Amino acid sequence: MSEFLVGYLSNQSNHEDPPRECDVLIIGGGLLGTSLAYYLAKEGTDVTLIEREEINREASGTNAGSFHFQIALHQLTPNMTNSEKERLASEVRLQVDAAKLWDNLEQELDADLGVHFDGGIMVAETEEEMGVLRDKDEIEKSAGLESHILTGDEMRAFAPYLAPDLAGISFCPREGHANPLLVGPTYAYRAAERGVRFRTDCGAESIEVLTGEKHRFKVTTNKGVIKANRVVNAAGAWTGELAAQLGLKLPMGLSGLHVNVTEPREYFLKSMVQHIGRRLTLKQTHNNTFIIGGGWPSRPEPYPKRYSNIWNSTSGNLAVALRVLPMLKDVKLIRTWSGVWAYTLDFKPILGESERIPGYHVAMVPTGFTLGPMVAQMLSEYMTAPKGSVKLPEEFRVDREVA
Ligand SMILES: Cc1cc2nc3c(=O)[nH]c(=O)nc-3n(C[C@H](O)[C@H](O)[C@H](O)COP(=O)(O)OP(=O)(O)OC[C@H]3O[C@@H](n4cnc5c(N)ncnc54)[C@H](O)[C@@H]3O)c2cc1C
């Protein structure tokens, strides 16, 4: 176990009652909440973070740990217009910026987070999918993301482990992965060192806006009331539910996703593998197991139940993996788990301060492992700069309406 997890787990103050007042109260101890706490504390902000379970137990600790820098299947539509292409290019530019943050994150947090940039392969099975791959490649290049298209013998020489009859691949040297079990807790540990008070087993039950009082918000938790000048809703899949208490309707939805892990095999798969037309992410970890996912659904069940696995999702996911990488055929699956994923209807982050409820902030982003630390840093810059001097992108607005 890492120094950070030992440090975090042995910190008994996490279970004490929360302070009765603070400047910033973050609700949610996933990657968005913990990284935001760290960046705010670095600027000297007084922060308390409450988490109704333990840190990093939901999406941030159940995800597949992939950095998604290439445009993915769910972002693409056939026969895209120029404006759709421009929208995708702006998303890729955001991803390029996130890659720069990940480049330096282990140094910044002085920790091994399992960050590897070994590249990502996106496969196409048919000529039609190859067309989509070429369009995708063009948009990525225009946004400054390096990628290469390979077909035929060139593809087979580059990735001899892939099924030889695939129509082609794109290769993005920038893609990679990190260990989701380490990133959030390490941010939390480094934030606690800078004075952030973490309180776990402490859920926000209701929230009120106060008028004419020293503090603007009153948050009632299962461990008493906390008054705060500013609140950040970083509750992941439950962000919308919490915001609705104050009459905000966020453009988001949720979905249960599952991930599989196999027994270890001799290391050979350096790059992550994805599919342009079917749901697949596949990588070999540095302890030699294969992590296989890509967005296959699990069964929706209301909190506090955990979404349960659906066998057809597991078998469907593995069938795509075997089609692409036939040499996995005798590798045993050892575990399947699921997590709850929050997405936005326009796939943009929801980030910033509500115009309708000043002081109320939201931090939510669909590809939150890849982009979470970067958008948290952006929000921290906004919250710590003199009012009005830092602007967040207009399209991330909390109060936007999405058709
Ligand atoms: C199975 C799966 C695979 C994924 N794979 C990838 C991937 O490979 N790459 C990638 O970039 N992204 C991936 N994602 C998405 C990514 O994991 C999430 O976008 C990201 O972790 C969201 O972080 P978060 O902090 O917003 O949410 P969470 O990690 O869910 O944290 C929110 C926290 O808020 C707490 N909370 C909720 N309500 C309250 C309350 N009322 N009071 C107190 N606490 C509360 C919850 O208990 C939870 O701990 C995946 C997601 C899933 C589910």
PDB file of C-alpha atoms and ligand atoms in Angstrom, residues 27-33 50-53 58-60 62-66 68 202-204 234-236 238 242 257 259 339-341 365-370, ligand 1:
ATOM      1  CA  ILE A  27     -19.571  18.114  -1.426  1.00  0.00           C
ATOM      2  CA  GLY A  28     -18.143  14.881  -2.845  1.00  0.00           C
ATOM      3  CA  GLY A  29     -14.804  13.158  -2.377  1.00  0.00           C
ATOM      4  CA  GLY A  30     -14.232  11.795  -5.884  1.00  0.00           C
ATOM      5  CA  LEU A  31     -11.427  12.977  -8.143  1.00  0.00           C
ATOM      6  CA  LEU A  32     -13.167  16.286  -8.899  1.00  0.00           C
ATOM      7  CA  GLY A  33     -13.631  17.106  -5.205  1.00  0.00           C
ATOM      8  CA  ILE A  50     -17.533  16.166   2.982  1.00  0.00           C
ATOM      9  CA  GLU A  51     -18.057  12.705   1.522  1.00  0.00           C
ATOM     10  CA  ARG A  52     -20.978  10.482   2.458  1.00  0.00           C
ATOM     11  CA  GLU A  53     -18.968   7.281   2.084  1.00  0.00           C
ATOM     12  CA  GLU A  58     -17.559   5.828  -6.623  1.00  0.00           C
ATOM     13  CA  ALA A  59     -16.715   6.622 -10.278  1.00  0.00           C
ATOM     14  CA  SER A  60     -13.234   7.899  -9.441  1.00  0.00           C
ATOM     15  CA  THR A  62     -14.169   2.252 -10.174  1.00  0.00           C
ATOM     16  CA  ASN A  63     -13.160   3.630 -13.570  1.00  0.00           C
ATOM     17  CA  ALA A  64     -10.802   2.091 -16.110  1.00  0.00           C
ATOM     18  CA  GLY A  65      -8.042   4.671 -15.662  1.00  0.00           C
ATOM     19  CA  SER A  66      -7.708   5.484 -19.370  1.00  0.00           C
ATOM     20  CA  HIS A  68      -9.119   9.546 -23.549  1.00  0.00           C
ATOM     21  CA  CYS A 202     -20.728  12.745   6.187  1.00  0.00           C
ATOM     22  CA  GLY A 203     -23.437  13.273   3.566  1.00  0.00           C
ATOM     23  CA  ALA A 204     -25.115  16.521   2.569  1.00  0.00           C
ATOM     24  CA  ALA A 234     -18.838  17.736  -6.850  1.00  0.00           C
ATOM     25  CA  ALA A 235     -21.195  14.841  -6.182  1.00  0.00           C
ATOM     26  CA  GLY A 236     -20.511  12.942  -9.435  1.00  0.00           C
ATOM     27  CA  TRP A 238     -25.599  12.674  -7.790  1.00  0.00           C
ATOM     28  CA  LEU A 242     -28.260  17.812  -5.187  1.00  0.00           C
ATOM     29  CA  LEU A 257     -20.937   1.008 -16.604  1.00  0.00           C
ATOM     30  CA  VAL A 259     -15.204  -2.993 -16.262  1.00  0.00           C
ATOM     31  CA  GLY A 339     -19.608   2.052 -11.294  1.00  0.00           C
ATOM     32  CA  VAL A 340     -22.010   4.912 -11.868  1.00  0.00           C
ATOM     33  CA  TRP A 341     -21.016   7.332 -14.581  1.00  0.00           C
ATOM     34  CA  VAL A 365     -17.240  16.332 -16.357  1.00  0.00           C
ATOM     35  CA  PRO A 366     -18.065  13.100 -18.215  1.00  0.00           C
ATOM     36  CA  THR A 367     -14.530  11.860 -18.991  1.00  0.00           C
ATOM     37  CA  GLY A 368     -13.663  12.822 -15.471  1.00  0.00           C
ATOM     38  CA  PHE A 369     -10.578  10.701 -14.947  1.00  0.00           C
ATOM     39  CA  THR A 370      -8.871  12.249 -17.978  1.00  0.00           C
TER      40      THR A 370
HETATM   41  C1  LIG B   1     -16.986   2.097 -14.855  1.00  0.00           C
HETATM   42  C2  LIG B   1     -16.477   3.443 -15.252  1.00  0.00           C
HETATM   43  C3  LIG B   1     -15.370   3.530 -16.100  1.00  0.00           C
HETATM   44  C4  LIG B   1     -14.857   4.795 -16.445  1.00  0.00           C
HETATM   45  N1  LIG B   1     -13.722   4.843 -17.178  1.00  0.00           N
HETATM   46  C5  LIG B   1     -13.139   6.067 -17.419  1.00  0.00           C
HETATM   47  C6  LIG B   1     -11.893   6.150 -18.069  1.00  0.00           C
HETATM   48  O1  LIG B   1     -11.279   5.140 -18.403  1.00  0.00           O
HETATM   49  N2  LIG B   1     -11.384   7.388 -18.328  1.00  0.00           N
HETATM   50  C7  LIG B   1     -12.026   8.541 -17.951  1.00  0.00           C
HETATM   51  O2  LIG B   1     -11.534   9.631 -18.230  1.00  0.00           O
HETATM   52  N3  LIG B   1     -13.187   8.487 -17.272  1.00  0.00           N
HETATM   53  C8  LIG B   1     -13.751   7.287 -16.992  1.00  0.00           C
HETATM   54  N4  LIG B   1     -14.930   7.212 -16.288  1.00  0.00           N
HETATM   55  C9  LIG B   1     -15.542   8.471 -15.815  1.00  0.00           C
HETATM   56  C10 LIG B   1     -14.846   8.969 -14.547  1.00  0.00           C
HETATM   57  O3  LIG B   1     -14.612   7.921 -13.659  1.00  0.00           O
HETATM   58  C11 LIG B   1     -15.719  10.011 -13.857  1.00  0.00           C
HETATM   59  O4  LIG B   1     -16.088  11.012 -14.802  1.00  0.00           O
HETATM   60  C12 LIG B   1     -15.017  10.699 -12.692  1.00  0.00           C
HETATM   61  O5  LIG B   1     -14.443   9.756 -11.831  1.00  0.00           O
HETATM   62  C13 LIG B   1     -16.013  11.576 -11.953  1.00  0.00           C
HETATM   63  O6  LIG B   1     -15.429  12.029 -10.757  1.00  0.00           O
HETATM   64  P1  LIG B   1     -16.337  12.781  -9.702  1.00  0.00           P
HETATM   65  O7  LIG B   1     -15.461  13.199  -8.614  1.00  0.00           O
HETATM   66  O8  LIG B   1     -17.146  13.809 -10.423  1.00  0.00           O
HETATM   67  O9  LIG B   1     -17.408  11.685  -9.251  1.00  0.00           O
HETATM   68  P2  LIG B   1     -17.298  10.468  -8.169  1.00  0.00           P
HETATM   69  O10 LIG B   1     -15.985   9.806  -8.227  1.00  0.00           O
HETATM   70  O11 LIG B   1     -18.508   9.637  -8.375  1.00  0.00           O
HETATM   71  O12 LIG B   1     -17.373  11.256  -6.813  1.00  0.00           O
HETATM   72  C14 LIG B   1     -18.541  11.876  -6.346  1.00  0.00           C
HETATM   73  C15 LIG B   1     -18.597  11.638  -4.850  1.00  0.00           C
HETATM   74  O13 LIG B   1     -19.646  12.404  -4.285  1.00  0.00           O
HETATM   75  C16 LIG B   1     -20.166  11.672  -3.204  1.00  0.00           C
HETATM   76  N5  LIG B   1     -21.514  12.187  -2.910  1.00  0.00           N
HETATM   77  C17 LIG B   1     -22.613  12.124  -3.671  1.00  0.00           C
HETATM   78  N6  LIG B   1     -23.649  12.729  -3.072  1.00  0.00           N
HETATM   79  C18 LIG B   1     -23.177  13.199  -1.892  1.00  0.00           C
HETATM   80  C19 LIG B   1     -23.764  13.902  -0.813  1.00  0.00           C
HETATM   81  N7  LIG B   1     -25.060  14.247  -0.844  1.00  0.00           N
HETATM   82  N8  LIG B   1     -22.988  14.232   0.252  1.00  0.00           N
HETATM   83  C20 LIG B   1     -21.662  13.883   0.295  1.00  0.00           C
HETATM   84  N9  LIG B   1     -21.064  13.181  -0.693  1.00  0.00           N
HETATM   85  C21 LIG B   1     -21.814  12.852  -1.779  1.00  0.00           C
HETATM   86  C22 LIG B   1     -20.182  10.238  -3.714  1.00  0.00           C
HETATM   87  O14 LIG B   1     -20.246   9.308  -2.637  1.00  0.00           O
HETATM   88  C23 LIG B   1     -18.871  10.184  -4.485  1.00  0.00           C
HETATM   89  O15 LIG B   1     -17.811   9.697  -3.700  1.00  0.00           O
HETATM   90  C24 LIG B   1     -15.489   5.977 -15.959  1.00  0.00           C
HETATM   91  C25 LIG B   1     -16.600   5.877 -15.112  1.00  0.00           C
HETATM   92  C26 LIG B   1     -17.084   4.630 -14.743  1.00  0.00           C
HETATM   93  C27 LIG B   1     -18.256   4.550 -13.801  1.00  0.00           C
END
